[in-house]
Coordinates of C-alpha atoms in Angstrom, one line a residue:
M1 CA 215.0 132.4 73.7
R2 CA 215.9 135.8 72.1
N3 CA 214.8 136.6 68.5
K4 CA 217.8 136.6 66.2
I5 CA 218.0 139.4 63.7
L6 CA 220.3 139.6 60.6
L7 CA 221.4 143.1 59.8
V8 CA 222.8 143.5 56.2
E9 CA 224.2 147.0 55.9
D10 CA 227.3 148.1 53.9
E11 CA 227.7 151.3 55.8
S12 CA 229.8 150.4 58.9
D13 CA 228.9 153.3 61.1
L14 CA 225.1 152.8 60.5
R15 CA 225.4 149.0 61.0
L16 CA 227.2 149.6 64.2
I17 CA 224.4 152.0 65.5
I18 CA 221.5 149.8 64.6
S19 CA 223.2 146.8 65.9
D20 CA 223.9 148.5 69.3
V21 CA 220.1 149.6 69.4
L22 CA 218.8 146.1 68.6
R23 CA 220.9 144.5 71.3
D24 CA 219.6 147.0 73.8
E25 CA 216.2 146.0 73.0
G26 CA 217.2 142.4 73.8
Y27 CA 217.7 141.0 70.3
E28 CA 220.4 138.7 69.2
V29 CA 222.2 140.5 66.2
L30 CA 224.0 139.0 63.3
N31 CA 225.9 141.2 60.9
A32 CA 226.7 141.3 57.2
S33 CA 228.2 144.0 55.1
N34 CA 226.7 142.8 51.6
G35 CA 224.0 140.5 50.1
M36 CA 226.4 137.7 49.5
E37 CA 227.6 137.5 53.1
G38 CA 224.0 138.0 54.2
L39 CA 222.6 135.1 52.1
K40 CA 225.4 132.9 53.6
I41 CA 224.5 133.9 57.1
V42 CA 220.8 133.1 56.5
K43 CA 221.7 129.5 55.3
E44 CA 223.9 128.8 58.1
E45 CA 222.4 130.7 61.1
N46 CA 218.6 130.6 60.4
P47 CA 217.8 134.2 61.8
D48 CA 214.2 135.0 62.7
L49 CA 214.3 138.3 60.7
V50 CA 216.3 140.0 58.2
V51 CA 216.9 143.9 58.1
A52 CA 218.8 144.7 54.9
D53 CA 219.9 147.7 52.8
V54 CA 219.0 147.8 49.2
M55 CA 222.1 149.2 47.5
M56 CA 225.0 147.1 48.5
P57 CA 228.3 145.8 46.8
L58 CA 228.6 142.2 45.4
M59 CA 224.9 141.4 45.8
D60 CA 222.1 143.9 46.5
G61 CA 219.3 143.5 48.9
F62 CA 216.8 142.8 46.0
R63 CA 218.9 140.0 44.6
M64 CA 219.6 138.5 48.1
A65 CA 215.8 138.5 48.9
K66 CA 215.1 136.6 45.8
E67 CA 217.7 134.0 46.6
I68 CA 216.3 133.7 50.1
R69 CA 212.8 133.1 48.9
K70 CA 214.1 130.2 46.8
F71 CA 214.5 128.2 50.0
N72 CA 212.7 130.0 52.8
S73 CA 209.2 131.7 51.9
H74 CA 208.3 132.8 55.4
L75 CA 211.5 134.5 56.7
P76 CA 210.5 138.2 57.4
I77 CA 212.4 140.7 55.4
L78 CA 212.5 144.4 56.0
F79 CA 214.4 146.8 53.6
L80 CA 216.2 149.9 54.4
T81 CA 216.2 152.0 51.3
A82 CA 217.0 155.3 50.0
K83 CA 215.0 154.5 46.8
S84 CA 211.4 156.0 46.9
T85 CA 209.9 155.8 43.6
I86 CA 206.7 153.6 43.2
E87 CA 208.7 151.3 40.8
D88 CA 211.5 150.7 43.4
I89 CA 208.9 150.0 46.1
E90 CA 207.0 147.6 44.0
E91 CA 210.3 145.8 42.9
G92 CA 211.1 145.5 46.7
F93 CA 207.7 143.8 47.6
E94 CA 207.8 141.6 44.6
T95 CA 211.2 140.1 45.5
G96 CA 209.8 139.1 48.7
A97 CA 210.0 142.0 51.2
D98 CA 207.5 142.2 54.0
D99 CA 208.0 145.8 54.8
Y100 CA 210.5 148.7 54.2
I101 CA 211.7 152.0 55.6
K102 CA 212.8 154.9 53.6
K103 CA 216.3 156.4 54.6
P104 CA 216.8 158.5 56.5
F105 CA 214.7 157.1 59.3
E106 CA 214.2 157.3 62.9
L107 CA 215.6 154.3 64.9
R108 CA 212.3 154.3 66.9
E109 CA 210.4 153.7 63.7
L110 CA 212.7 150.8 62.8
L111 CA 212.0 149.2 66.2
V112 CA 208.2 149.6 65.8
R113 CA 208.4 147.9 62.4
I114 CA 210.4 145.0 63.7
K115 CA 208.1 144.4 66.5
A116 CA 205.1 144.5 64.2
L117 CA 206.7 142.0 61.9
F118 CA 207.5 139.7 64.8
R119 CA 203.9 139.9 65.9
K120 CA 202.7 139.1 62.5
Y121 CA 205.1 136.3 62.1
I122 CA 204.0 134.7 65.4
R123 CA 200.3 135.0 64.7
S124 CA 200.8 133.3 61.3
E125 CA 202.6 130.4 63.0
I126 CA 199.9 129.8 65.4
Q127 CA 197.1 129.8 62.9
E128 CA 197.3 130.1 59.2
Q129 CA 194.4 132.3 58.0
I130 CA 192.3 130.7 55.1
Y131 CA 189.6 132.6 53.4
E132 CA 186.6 131.3 51.4
V133 CA 185.8 133.6 48.6
G134 CA 183.0 132.0 46.5
K135 CA 184.4 128.9 45.1
F136 CA 188.0 130.1 45.8
L137 CA 190.3 129.5 48.8
F138 CA 192.7 132.2 49.5
I139 CA 195.7 131.7 51.8
P140 CA 197.5 135.1 52.3
S141 CA 200.6 133.7 54.0
L142 CA 201.3 131.5 51.0
Q143 CA 199.8 134.1 48.4
I144 CA 197.8 131.4 46.8
L145 CA 194.4 131.1 45.3
K146 CA 192.9 127.7 44.9
Y147 CA 190.0 127.1 42.7
E148 CA 188.7 123.5 42.1
N149 CA 191.8 121.5 41.1
S150 CA 193.9 124.7 40.2
E151 CA 196.3 126.7 42.2
Y152 CA 197.4 130.3 41.4
N153 CA 200.4 132.2 42.8
L154 CA 199.6 135.8 43.5
S155 CA 202.2 138.6 43.6
N156 CA 203.0 140.2 46.9
F157 CA 201.1 143.2 45.9
E158 CA 197.9 141.2 44.7
S159 CA 197.9 139.2 47.8
K160 CA 198.0 142.3 50.0
I161 CA 195.2 144.0 48.0
L162 CA 193.1 140.9 48.0
E163 CA 193.4 140.4 51.8
K164 CA 192.1 144.0 52.4
L165 CA 189.3 143.4 50.1
V166 CA 188.2 140.1 51.6
A167 CA 188.6 141.4 55.2
E168 CA 186.0 144.1 54.1
M169 CA 183.8 142.0 51.8
G170 CA 180.7 143.8 51.1
H171 CA 182.1 147.2 52.0
T172 CA 184.0 149.9 50.1
V173 CA 187.7 149.8 50.7
Y174 CA 189.1 153.2 49.9
S175 CA 191.7 153.6 47.4
S176 CA 193.6 156.0 49.7
E177 CA 193.5 153.4 52.6
M178 CA 195.1 150.7 50.2
M179 CA 197.7 153.1 49.0
L180 CA 198.7 154.2 52.4
G181 CA 198.7 150.6 53.8
I182 CA 200.6 149.0 51.1
W183 CA 202.7 151.7 49.2
Q184 CA 202.8 154.0 52.2
N185 CA 201.8 157.2 50.2
D186 CA 198.8 158.2 48.3
Y187 CA 200.2 160.1 45.2
I188 CA 197.6 160.4 42.6
S189 CA 200.2 159.8 40.1
N190 CA 200.8 156.2 41.6
R191 CA 197.1 155.0 41.5
N192 CA 197.6 153.5 38.2
S193 CA 199.7 150.7 39.8
L194 CA 196.8 150.0 42.1
H195 CA 194.3 150.0 39.2
G196 CA 196.5 147.6 37.4
Y197 CA 196.7 145.1 40.3
I198 CA 192.8 145.4 40.7
H199 CA 192.3 144.4 37.1
K200 CA 194.6 141.4 37.4
L201 CA 192.7 140.2 40.4
R202 CA 189.3 140.7 38.7
K203 CA 190.4 138.9 35.7
L204 CA 191.5 135.8 37.8
L205 CA 188.4 135.8 40.1
S206 CA 186.1 135.9 37.1
K207 CA 186.5 132.2 37.0
D208 CA 183.7 132.3 39.6
P209 CA 180.9 134.4 38.0
D210 CA 179.5 135.0 41.4
I211 CA 182.5 137.1 42.4
N212 CA 183.0 140.8 41.3
I213 CA 185.3 143.6 42.4
I214 CA 183.2 146.7 42.0
N215 CA 184.8 150.1 41.2
Q216 CA 183.3 152.6 43.6
R217 CA 184.2 155.6 41.3
G218 CA 186.1 158.2 43.1
F219 CA 186.3 156.2 46.4
G220 CA 187.7 152.8 46.1
Y221 CA 186.7 149.0 45.5
M222 CA 184.3 146.7 46.9
L223 CA 184.6 142.8 46.6
I224 CA 181.2 141.0 46.5
V225 CA 180.1 137.3 46.4
R226 CA 176.7 136.9 45.0
Q227 CA 174.7 134.1 47.0

Protein backbone atom coordinates (compact mmCIF):
# COMPACT_ATOMS: atom_id res chain seq x y z
CA MET A 1 0.00 0.00 0.00
CA ARG A 2 1.31 3.44 -0.94
CA ASN A 3 1.90 6.00 1.80
CA LYS A 4 -0.71 8.77 1.68
CA ILE A 5 0.49 12.37 2.03
CA LEU A 6 -1.74 15.38 2.58
CA LEU A 7 -0.24 18.55 1.09
CA VAL A 8 -1.76 21.78 2.46
CA GLU A 9 -0.50 24.76 0.48
CA ASP A 10 -2.34 27.89 -0.67
CA GLU A 11 0.07 28.70 -3.54
CA SER A 12 -1.48 26.72 -6.39
CA ASP A 13 1.67 26.57 -8.57
CA LEU A 14 3.84 25.33 -5.70
CA ARG A 15 1.14 22.85 -4.67
CA LEU A 16 1.03 21.43 -8.19
CA ILE A 17 4.83 21.11 -8.43
CA ILE A 18 5.20 19.40 -5.05
CA SER A 19 2.24 17.09 -5.75
CA ASP A 20 3.74 15.96 -9.06
CA VAL A 21 7.12 15.27 -7.46
CA LEU A 22 5.55 13.26 -4.62
CA ARG A 23 3.46 11.20 -7.06
CA ASP A 24 6.57 10.51 -9.13
CA GLU A 25 8.13 9.13 -5.95
CA GLY A 26 5.21 6.73 -5.54
CA TYR A 27 3.17 8.52 -2.88
CA GLU A 28 -0.58 8.97 -2.98
CA VAL A 29 -1.19 12.72 -2.65
CA LEU A 30 -4.20 14.59 -1.25
CA ASN A 31 -4.42 18.36 -1.68
CA ALA A 32 -5.86 21.24 0.35
CA SER A 33 -5.50 24.99 -0.11
CA ASN A 34 -5.95 26.09 3.52
CA GLY A 35 -5.86 24.74 7.06
CA MET A 36 -9.60 24.38 7.40
CA GLU A 37 -9.81 22.23 4.28
CA GLY A 38 -6.75 20.30 5.40
CA LEU A 39 -8.25 19.55 8.80
CA LYS A 40 -11.39 18.19 7.15
CA ILE A 41 -9.36 15.89 4.90
CA VAL A 42 -7.31 14.58 7.85
CA LYS A 43 -10.52 13.55 9.61
CA GLU A 44 -12.03 11.97 6.50
CA GLU A 45 -9.04 10.41 4.70
CA ASN A 46 -6.63 9.55 7.54
CA PRO A 47 -3.36 10.38 5.71
CA ASP A 48 -0.02 8.95 6.80
CA LEU A 49 1.77 12.31 6.82
CA VAL A 50 0.89 16.01 6.50
CA VAL A 51 3.05 18.56 4.67
CA ALA A 52 1.66 22.03 5.37
CA ASP A 53 2.43 25.67 4.73
CA VAL A 54 2.25 27.91 7.80
CA MET A 55 0.80 31.14 6.43
CA MET A 56 -2.58 30.30 4.82
CA PRO A 57 -6.06 31.87 4.67
CA LEU A 58 -9.04 30.77 6.83
CA MET A 59 -6.84 28.66 9.13
CA ASP A 60 -3.05 28.79 9.26
CA GLY A 61 -0.79 25.77 9.59
CA PHE A 62 -0.11 26.25 13.31
CA ARG A 63 -3.81 26.34 14.15
CA MET A 64 -4.48 23.31 11.96
CA ALA A 65 -1.73 21.34 13.71
CA LYS A 66 -3.17 22.22 17.12
CA GLU A 67 -6.59 20.96 16.02
CA ILE A 68 -5.11 17.75 14.60
CA ARG A 69 -3.28 17.04 17.83
CA LYS A 70 -6.57 17.09 19.72
CA PHE A 71 -7.56 13.79 18.11
CA ASN A 72 -4.35 12.40 16.59
CA SER A 73 -1.10 12.65 18.55
CA HIS A 74 1.05 10.52 16.22
CA LEU A 75 0.36 11.81 12.69
CA PRO A 76 3.69 13.20 11.36
CA ILE A 77 3.46 16.90 10.42
CA LEU A 78 6.10 18.74 8.39
CA PHE A 79 5.82 22.52 8.03
CA LEU A 80 6.87 24.57 5.02
CA THR A 81 7.54 28.05 6.31
CA ALA A 82 8.97 31.39 5.32
CA LYS A 83 9.15 32.23 9.03
CA SER A 84 12.65 31.72 10.36
CA THR A 85 12.97 33.38 13.78
CA ILE A 86 13.62 31.18 16.78
CA GLU A 87 10.19 32.14 18.17
CA ASP A 88 8.46 31.00 14.97
CA ILE A 89 10.35 27.72 14.97
CA GLU A 90 9.51 27.07 18.62
CA GLU A 91 5.85 27.86 18.02
CA GLY A 92 5.80 25.39 15.16
CA PHE A 93 7.24 22.58 17.23
CA GLU A 94 5.05 23.36 20.22
CA THR A 95 1.91 23.12 18.07
CA GLY A 96 2.85 19.54 17.29
CA ALA A 97 5.15 19.64 14.26
CA ASP A 98 7.72 16.89 13.76
CA ASP A 99 9.91 18.81 11.33
CA TYR A 100 10.00 21.95 9.22
CA ILE A 101 11.68 23.30 6.09
CA LYS A 102 12.38 26.97 5.46
CA LYS A 103 11.19 28.47 2.18
CA PRO A 104 12.64 28.55 -0.39
CA PHE A 105 13.79 24.92 -0.35
CA GLU A 106 15.06 22.25 -2.70
CA LEU A 107 12.52 19.56 -3.59
CA ARG A 108 15.22 16.97 -2.95
CA GLU A 109 15.48 18.16 0.65
CA LEU A 110 11.71 17.85 1.06
CA LEU A 111 11.84 14.23 -0.16
CA VAL A 112 14.70 13.43 2.24
CA ARG A 113 12.76 14.89 5.19
CA ILE A 114 9.58 13.00 4.25
CA LYS A 115 11.43 9.69 3.97
CA ALA A 116 13.10 10.30 7.34
CA LEU A 117 9.74 10.98 9.00
CA PHE A 118 8.27 7.79 7.55
CA ARG A 119 11.24 5.77 8.84
CA LYS A 120 10.85 7.31 12.28
CA TYR A 121 7.09 6.66 12.25
CA ILE A 122 7.53 3.02 11.23
CA ARG A 123 10.13 2.43 13.97
CA SER A 124 7.88 3.93 16.64
CA GLU A 125 5.00 1.76 15.44
CA ILE A 126 7.14 -1.37 15.71
CA GLN A 127 8.44 -0.70 19.20
CA GLU A 128 7.84 2.20 21.52
CA GLN A 129 11.07 3.29 23.19
CA ILE A 130 10.87 3.66 26.97
CA TYR A 131 13.84 4.91 28.99
CA GLU A 132 14.50 4.41 32.68
CA VAL A 133 16.03 7.57 34.13
CA GLY A 134 16.56 7.04 37.85
CA LYS A 135 13.05 6.68 39.28
CA PHE A 136 11.49 8.19 36.15
CA LEU A 137 10.17 6.47 33.04
CA PHE A 138 10.54 8.55 29.90
CA ILE A 139 8.40 7.84 26.80
CA PRO A 140 9.62 10.15 23.99
CA SER A 141 6.89 9.25 21.49
CA LEU A 142 4.23 10.39 23.97
CA GLN A 143 6.35 13.21 25.44
CA ILE A 144 5.64 11.86 28.93
CA LEU A 145 7.68 11.48 32.11
CA LYS A 146 6.32 9.12 34.76
CA TYR A 147 7.38 9.36 38.40
CA GLU A 148 5.82 7.07 41.00
CA ASN A 149 2.07 7.67 40.58
CA SER A 150 2.41 10.96 38.71
CA GLU A 151 2.63 11.66 34.97
CA TYR A 152 4.11 14.82 33.46
CA ASN A 153 3.52 16.04 29.93
CA LEU A 154 6.62 17.52 28.29
CA SER A 155 6.63 20.10 25.55
CA ASN A 156 7.97 19.05 22.17
CA PHE A 157 11.28 20.84 22.80
CA GLU A 158 11.68 19.44 26.32
CA SER A 159 11.12 15.92 25.01
CA LYS A 160 13.62 16.29 22.15
CA ILE A 161 16.29 17.73 24.47
CA LEU A 162 15.77 15.08 27.13
CA GLU A 163 15.92 12.30 24.53
CA LYS A 164 19.34 13.53 23.39
CA LEU A 165 20.60 13.75 26.98
CA VAL A 166 19.27 10.29 27.87
CA ALA A 167 20.78 8.71 24.76
CA GLU A 168 24.21 10.05 25.84
CA MET A 169 23.75 9.62 29.60
CA GLY A 170 27.03 10.13 31.40
CA HIS A 171 28.55 11.94 28.44
CA THR A 172 28.58 15.58 27.39
CA VAL A 173 26.03 16.55 24.76
CA TYR A 174 27.31 19.69 23.09
CA SER A 175 25.02 22.69 22.97
CA SER A 176 25.85 23.18 19.30
CA GLU A 177 24.74 19.60 18.59
CA MET A 178 21.37 20.16 20.27
CA MET A 179 20.87 23.51 18.57
CA LEU A 180 21.59 22.10 15.11
CA GLY A 181 19.58 18.92 15.70
CA ILE A 182 16.48 20.63 17.10
CA TRP A 183 16.49 24.26 15.92
CA GLN A 184 18.59 23.63 12.78
CA ASN A 185 20.85 26.59 13.56
CA ASP A 186 23.43 27.48 16.18
CA TYR A 187 23.03 31.20 16.60
CA ILE A 188 24.56 32.30 19.90
CA SER A 189 21.63 34.69 20.37
CA ASN A 190 19.25 31.71 20.41
CA ARG A 191 21.11 29.72 23.08
CA ASN A 192 18.90 31.26 25.79
CA SER A 193 16.00 29.14 24.56
CA LEU A 194 18.04 25.96 25.08
CA HIS A 195 19.15 27.10 28.55
CA GLY A 196 15.52 27.83 29.47
CA TYR A 197 14.33 24.34 28.54
CA ILE A 198 17.27 22.75 30.37
CA HIS A 199 16.26 24.72 33.49
CA LYS A 200 12.69 23.39 33.26
CA LEU A 201 13.88 19.80 32.84
CA ARG A 202 16.34 20.12 35.71
CA LYS A 203 13.57 21.39 37.99
CA LEU A 204 11.22 18.53 37.04
CA LEU A 205 13.87 15.81 37.35
CA SER A 206 14.93 17.14 40.79
CA LYS A 207 12.08 15.07 42.25
CA ASP A 208 14.65 12.27 42.13
CA PRO A 209 17.71 13.62 44.05
CA ASP A 210 19.99 11.12 42.25
CA ILE A 211 19.41 12.80 38.88
CA ASN A 212 21.24 15.90 37.74
CA ILE A 213 21.84 17.76 34.50
CA ILE A 214 25.35 19.15 34.79
CA ASN A 215 26.29 22.33 32.95
CA GLN A 216 29.59 21.67 31.16
CA ARG A 217 30.40 25.36 30.93
CA GLY A 218 31.27 26.43 27.42
CA PHE A 219 30.53 22.99 25.96
CA GLY A 220 27.08 21.61 26.76
CA TYR A 221 25.24 19.43 29.26
CA MET A 222 25.56 16.00 30.83
CA LEU A 223 22.74 13.95 32.35
CA ILE A 224 23.91 11.79 35.27
CA VAL A 225 22.12 9.36 37.57
CA ARG A 226 23.96 8.52 40.78
CA GLN A 227 23.78 4.86 41.71
